[in-house]
Amino acid sequence: NIVVSILAGCGLWYLFCRLKDKFGNCEKAIYAGFTAISVILGGLQIATNFSACDMSNNYVMRDYALEPLKSVPNNSVLLVLGDMATFTVRYLRYSENERPDVDVLCQTLMGHGWFKEMQSRREGLFKH
């Protein structure tokens, strides 16, 4: 798609230059016409492909993150590993307030010295 878009832009520019050379006194009208053509072509692309690219009803990642949170008992510590698991589970836990009784800890971060200090500032696991 990118190559086709670049080639189409080069072709439109070439056509614009030819028309400008031939009808030099109508330069503003030519600009307006090419702007309108570009906006219409872009709008057609959006209208044609939006439904195929619409992910507003795709809950795969939400379900992926919700399962570990639902599977642990009350007042548990959930250890997660990897970026996808860490960020999806933490998003649900802290942004959407799913399972506020569960502490979510990333195993990768636990090896750093600053981690326990950071956790001690929050309520929960390292409170005392």
PDB file of C-alpha atoms in Angstrom:
ATOM      1  CA  ASN A   1       0.000   0.000   0.000  1.00  0.00           C
ATOM      2  CA  ILE A   2       2.820   2.408   0.783  1.00  0.00           C
ATOM      3  CA  VAL A   3       4.527   1.876  -2.582  1.00  0.00           C
ATOM      4  CA  VAL A   4       1.227   2.318  -4.423  1.00  0.00           C
ATOM      5  CA  SER A   5       0.525   5.513  -2.449  1.00  0.00           C
ATOM      6  CA  ILE A   6       3.955   6.928  -3.261  1.00  0.00           C
ATOM      7  CA  LEU A   7       3.604   6.079  -6.944  1.00  0.00           C
ATOM      8  CA  ALA A   8       0.101   7.570  -7.023  1.00  0.00           C
ATOM      9  CA  GLY A   9       1.428  10.744  -5.390  1.00  0.00           C
ATOM     10  CA  CYS A  10       4.246  10.976  -7.955  1.00  0.00           C
ATOM     11  CA  GLY A  11       1.752  10.478 -10.767  1.00  0.00           C
ATOM     12  CA  LEU A  12      -0.558  13.150  -9.396  1.00  0.00           C
ATOM     13  CA  TRP A  13       2.363  15.534  -9.002  1.00  0.00           C
ATOM     14  CA  TYR A  14       3.453  14.890 -12.590  1.00  0.00           C
ATOM     15  CA  LEU A  15      -0.107  15.473 -13.800  1.00  0.00           C
ATOM     16  CA  PHE A  16      -0.341  18.634 -11.704  1.00  0.00           C
ATOM     17  CA  CYS A  17       2.887  20.010 -13.180  1.00  0.00           C
ATOM     18  CA  ARG A  18       1.697  19.265 -16.734  1.00  0.00           C
ATOM     19  CA  LEU A  19      -1.634  20.985 -16.129  1.00  0.00           C
ATOM     20  CA  LYS A  20       0.085  23.944 -14.491  1.00  0.00           C
ATOM     21  CA  ASP A  21       2.364  24.345 -17.521  1.00  0.00           C
ATOM     22  CA  LYS A  22      -0.588  24.160 -19.885  1.00  0.00           C
ATOM     23  CA  PHE A  23      -3.036  26.265 -17.848  1.00  0.00           C
ATOM     24  CA  GLY A  24      -0.714  28.473 -15.786  1.00  0.00           C
ATOM     25  CA  ASN A  25      -3.324  31.163 -15.179  1.00  0.00           C
ATOM     26  CA  CYS A  26      -5.602  28.663 -13.326  1.00  0.00           C
ATOM     27  CA  GLU A  27      -3.041  27.545 -10.736  1.00  0.00           C
ATOM     28  CA  LYS A  28      -5.354  28.041  -7.716  1.00  0.00           C
ATOM     29  CA  ALA A  29      -8.136  26.046  -9.383  1.00  0.00           C
ATOM     30  CA  ILE A  30      -5.686  23.244 -10.149  1.00  0.00           C
ATOM     31  CA  TYR A  31      -4.527  23.214  -6.498  1.00  0.00           C
ATOM     32  CA  ALA A  32      -8.150  23.095  -5.324  1.00  0.00           C
ATOM     33  CA  GLY A  33      -8.987  20.294  -7.753  1.00  0.00           C
ATOM     34  CA  PHE A  34      -6.030  18.152  -6.717  1.00  0.00           C
ATOM     35  CA  THR A  35      -6.739  18.786  -3.049  1.00  0.00           C
ATOM     36  CA  ALA A  36     -10.341  17.684  -3.548  1.00  0.00           C
ATOM     37  CA  ILE A  37      -9.238  14.571  -5.458  1.00  0.00           C
ATOM     38  CA  SER A  38      -6.773  13.668  -2.695  1.00  0.00           C
ATOM     39  CA  VAL A  39      -9.362  14.116   0.053  1.00  0.00           C
ATOM     40  CA  ILE A  40     -11.956  12.087  -1.887  1.00  0.00           C
ATOM     41  CA  LEU A  41      -9.493   9.249  -2.549  1.00  0.00           C
ATOM     42  CA  GLY A  42      -8.444   9.181   1.102  1.00  0.00           C
ATOM     43  CA  GLY A  43     -12.070   9.182   2.216  1.00  0.00           C
ATOM     44  CA  LEU A  44     -12.842   6.309  -0.146  1.00  0.00           C
ATOM     45  CA  GLN A  45      -9.986   4.292   1.351  1.00  0.00           C
ATOM     46  CA  ILE A  46     -11.317   4.886   4.847  1.00  0.00           C
ATOM     47  CA  ALA A  47     -14.913   4.106   3.880  1.00  0.00           C
ATOM     48  CA  THR A  48     -13.896   0.950   2.033  1.00  0.00           C
ATOM     49  CA  ASN A  49     -11.534  -0.503   4.647  1.00  0.00           C
ATOM     50  CA  PHE A  50     -12.797   0.776   8.006  1.00  0.00           C
ATOM     51  CA  SER A  51     -15.077  -2.150   8.781  1.00  0.00           C
ATOM     52  CA  ALA A  52     -12.285  -4.654   8.068  1.00  0.00           C
ATOM     53  CA  CYS A  53      -9.885  -2.787  10.376  1.00  0.00           C
ATOM     54  CA  ASP A  54     -12.329  -1.859  13.162  1.00  0.00           C
ATOM     55  CA  MET A  55     -11.117  -3.463  16.396  1.00  0.00           C
ATOM     56  CA  SER A  56     -13.527  -1.724  18.773  1.00  0.00           C
ATOM     57  CA  ASN A  57     -15.311  -5.009  19.533  1.00  0.00           C
ATOM     58  CA  ASN A  58     -12.156  -7.118  19.831  1.00  0.00           C
ATOM     59  CA  TYR A  59     -11.758  -8.204  23.455  1.00  0.00           C
ATOM     60  CA  VAL A  60      -9.056 -10.841  23.010  1.00  0.00           C
ATOM     61  CA  MET A  61      -6.404  -9.004  25.038  1.00  0.00           C
ATOM     62  CA  ARG A  62      -8.899  -7.995  27.720  1.00  0.00           C
ATOM     63  CA  ASP A  63      -9.976 -11.621  28.106  1.00  0.00           C
ATOM     64  CA  TYR A  64      -6.314 -12.717  28.076  1.00  0.00           C
ATOM     65  CA  ALA A  65      -5.540 -10.389  30.977  1.00  0.00           C
ATOM     66  CA  LEU A  66      -8.742 -11.003  32.896  1.00  0.00           C
ATOM     67  CA  GLU A  67      -8.301 -14.775  33.167  1.00  0.00           C
ATOM     68  CA  PRO A  68      -5.273 -14.689  35.517  1.00  0.00           C
ATOM     69  CA  LEU A  69      -6.968 -12.053  37.660  1.00  0.00           C
ATOM     70  CA  LYS A  70     -10.139 -14.134  37.951  1.00  0.00           C
ATOM     71  CA  SER A  71      -8.230 -17.354  38.681  1.00  0.00           C
ATOM     72  CA  VAL A  72      -6.448 -16.273  41.882  1.00  0.00           C
ATOM     73  CA  PRO A  73      -8.073 -16.320  45.355  1.00  0.00           C
ATOM     74  CA  ASN A  74      -8.945 -13.138  47.259  1.00  0.00           C
ATOM     75  CA  ASN A  75      -6.039 -11.062  48.593  1.00  0.00           C
ATOM     76  CA  SER A  76      -3.465 -12.861  46.428  1.00  0.00           C
ATOM     77  CA  VAL A  77      -0.211 -11.883  44.838  1.00  0.00           C
ATOM     78  CA  LEU A  78      -0.154 -12.494  41.089  1.00  0.00           C
ATOM     79  CA  LEU A  79       3.320 -12.880  39.590  1.00  0.00           C
ATOM     80  CA  VAL A  80       3.457 -12.118  35.875  1.00  0.00           C
ATOM     81  CA  LEU A  81       6.310 -12.463  33.427  1.00  0.00           C
ATOM     82  CA  GLY A  82       6.743 -10.790  30.058  1.00  0.00           C
ATOM     83  CA  ASP A  83       5.600  -7.466  28.685  1.00  0.00           C
ATOM     84  CA  MET A  84       2.271  -8.585  27.282  1.00  0.00           C
ATOM     85  CA  ALA A  85       1.149 -10.305  30.467  1.00  0.00           C
ATOM     86  CA  THR A  86       2.519  -7.564  32.701  1.00  0.00           C
ATOM     87  CA  PHE A  87       1.000  -4.585  30.959  1.00  0.00           C
ATOM     88  CA  THR A  88      -2.385  -6.094  30.119  1.00  0.00           C
ATOM     89  CA  VAL A  89      -2.946  -7.442  33.642  1.00  0.00           C
ATOM     90  CA  ARG A  90      -1.665  -4.276  35.302  1.00  0.00           C
ATOM     91  CA  TYR A  91      -3.855  -2.133  33.059  1.00  0.00           C
ATOM     92  CA  LEU A  92      -6.977  -4.002  34.141  1.00  0.00           C
ATOM     93  CA  ARG A  93      -5.917  -4.032  37.773  1.00  0.00           C
ATOM     94  CA  TYR A  94      -4.932  -0.395  38.170  1.00  0.00           C
ATOM     95  CA  SER A  95      -6.802   1.471  35.409  1.00  0.00           C
ATOM     96  CA  GLU A  96     -10.102  -0.404  35.326  1.00  0.00           C
ATOM     97  CA  ASN A  97      -9.953  -1.420  39.014  1.00  0.00           C
ATOM     98  CA  GLU A  98     -10.481  -5.130  38.317  1.00  0.00           C
ATOM     99  CA  ARG A  99      -9.698  -7.177  41.406  1.00  0.00           C
ATOM    100  CA  PRO A 100      -8.376  -4.417  43.696  1.00  0.00           C
ATOM    101  CA  ASP A 101      -7.601  -7.085  46.316  1.00  0.00           C
ATOM    102  CA  VAL A 102      -4.902  -8.649  44.107  1.00  0.00           C
ATOM    103  CA  ASP A 103      -1.319  -7.348  44.008  1.00  0.00           C
ATOM    104  CA  VAL A 104       0.272  -7.711  40.568  1.00  0.00           C
ATOM    105  CA  LEU A 105       4.053  -8.039  40.511  1.00  0.00           C
ATOM    106  CA  CYS A 106       6.301  -8.365  37.486  1.00  0.00           C
ATOM    107  CA  GLN A 107       8.953 -11.040  38.013  1.00  0.00           C
ATOM    108  CA  THR A 108      11.408  -9.272  35.719  1.00  0.00           C
ATOM    109  CA  LEU A 109      11.285  -6.060  37.768  1.00  0.00           C
ATOM    110  CA  MET A 110      11.650  -7.842  41.095  1.00  0.00           C
ATOM    111  CA  GLY A 111      15.372  -8.327  40.465  1.00  0.00           C
ATOM    112  CA  HIS A 112      16.061  -4.585  40.563  1.00  0.00           C
ATOM    113  CA  GLY A 113      17.052  -2.883  43.806  1.00  0.00           C
ATOM    114  CA  TRP A 114      14.633  -0.003  43.391  1.00  0.00           C
ATOM    115  CA  PHE A 115      11.624  -2.304  43.062  1.00  0.00           C
ATOM    116  CA  LYS A 116      11.018  -3.010  46.766  1.00  0.00           C
ATOM    117  CA  GLU A 117      11.412   0.679  47.617  1.00  0.00           C
ATOM    118  CA  MET A 118       8.889   1.625  44.928  1.00  0.00           C
ATOM    119  CA  GLN A 119       6.443  -1.031  46.133  1.00  0.00           C
ATOM    120  CA  SER A 120       6.797   0.103  49.751  1.00  0.00           C
ATOM    121  CA  ARG A 121       5.349   3.506  48.802  1.00  0.00           C
ATOM    122  CA  ARG A 122       2.143   1.829  47.641  1.00  0.00           C
ATOM    123  CA  GLU A 123      -0.470   0.224  49.802  1.00  0.00           C
ATOM    124  CA  GLY A 124      -0.533  -3.512  49.619  1.00  0.00           C
ATOM    125  CA  LEU A 125       2.152  -6.174  49.671  1.00  0.00           C
ATOM    126  CA  PHE A 126       5.150  -4.279  51.098  1.00  0.00           C
ATOM    127  CA  LYS A 127       3.148  -1.903  53.279  1.00  0.00           C
ATOM    128  CA  HIS A 128       4.776  -2.886  56.585  1.00  0.00           C
TER     129      HIS A 128
END
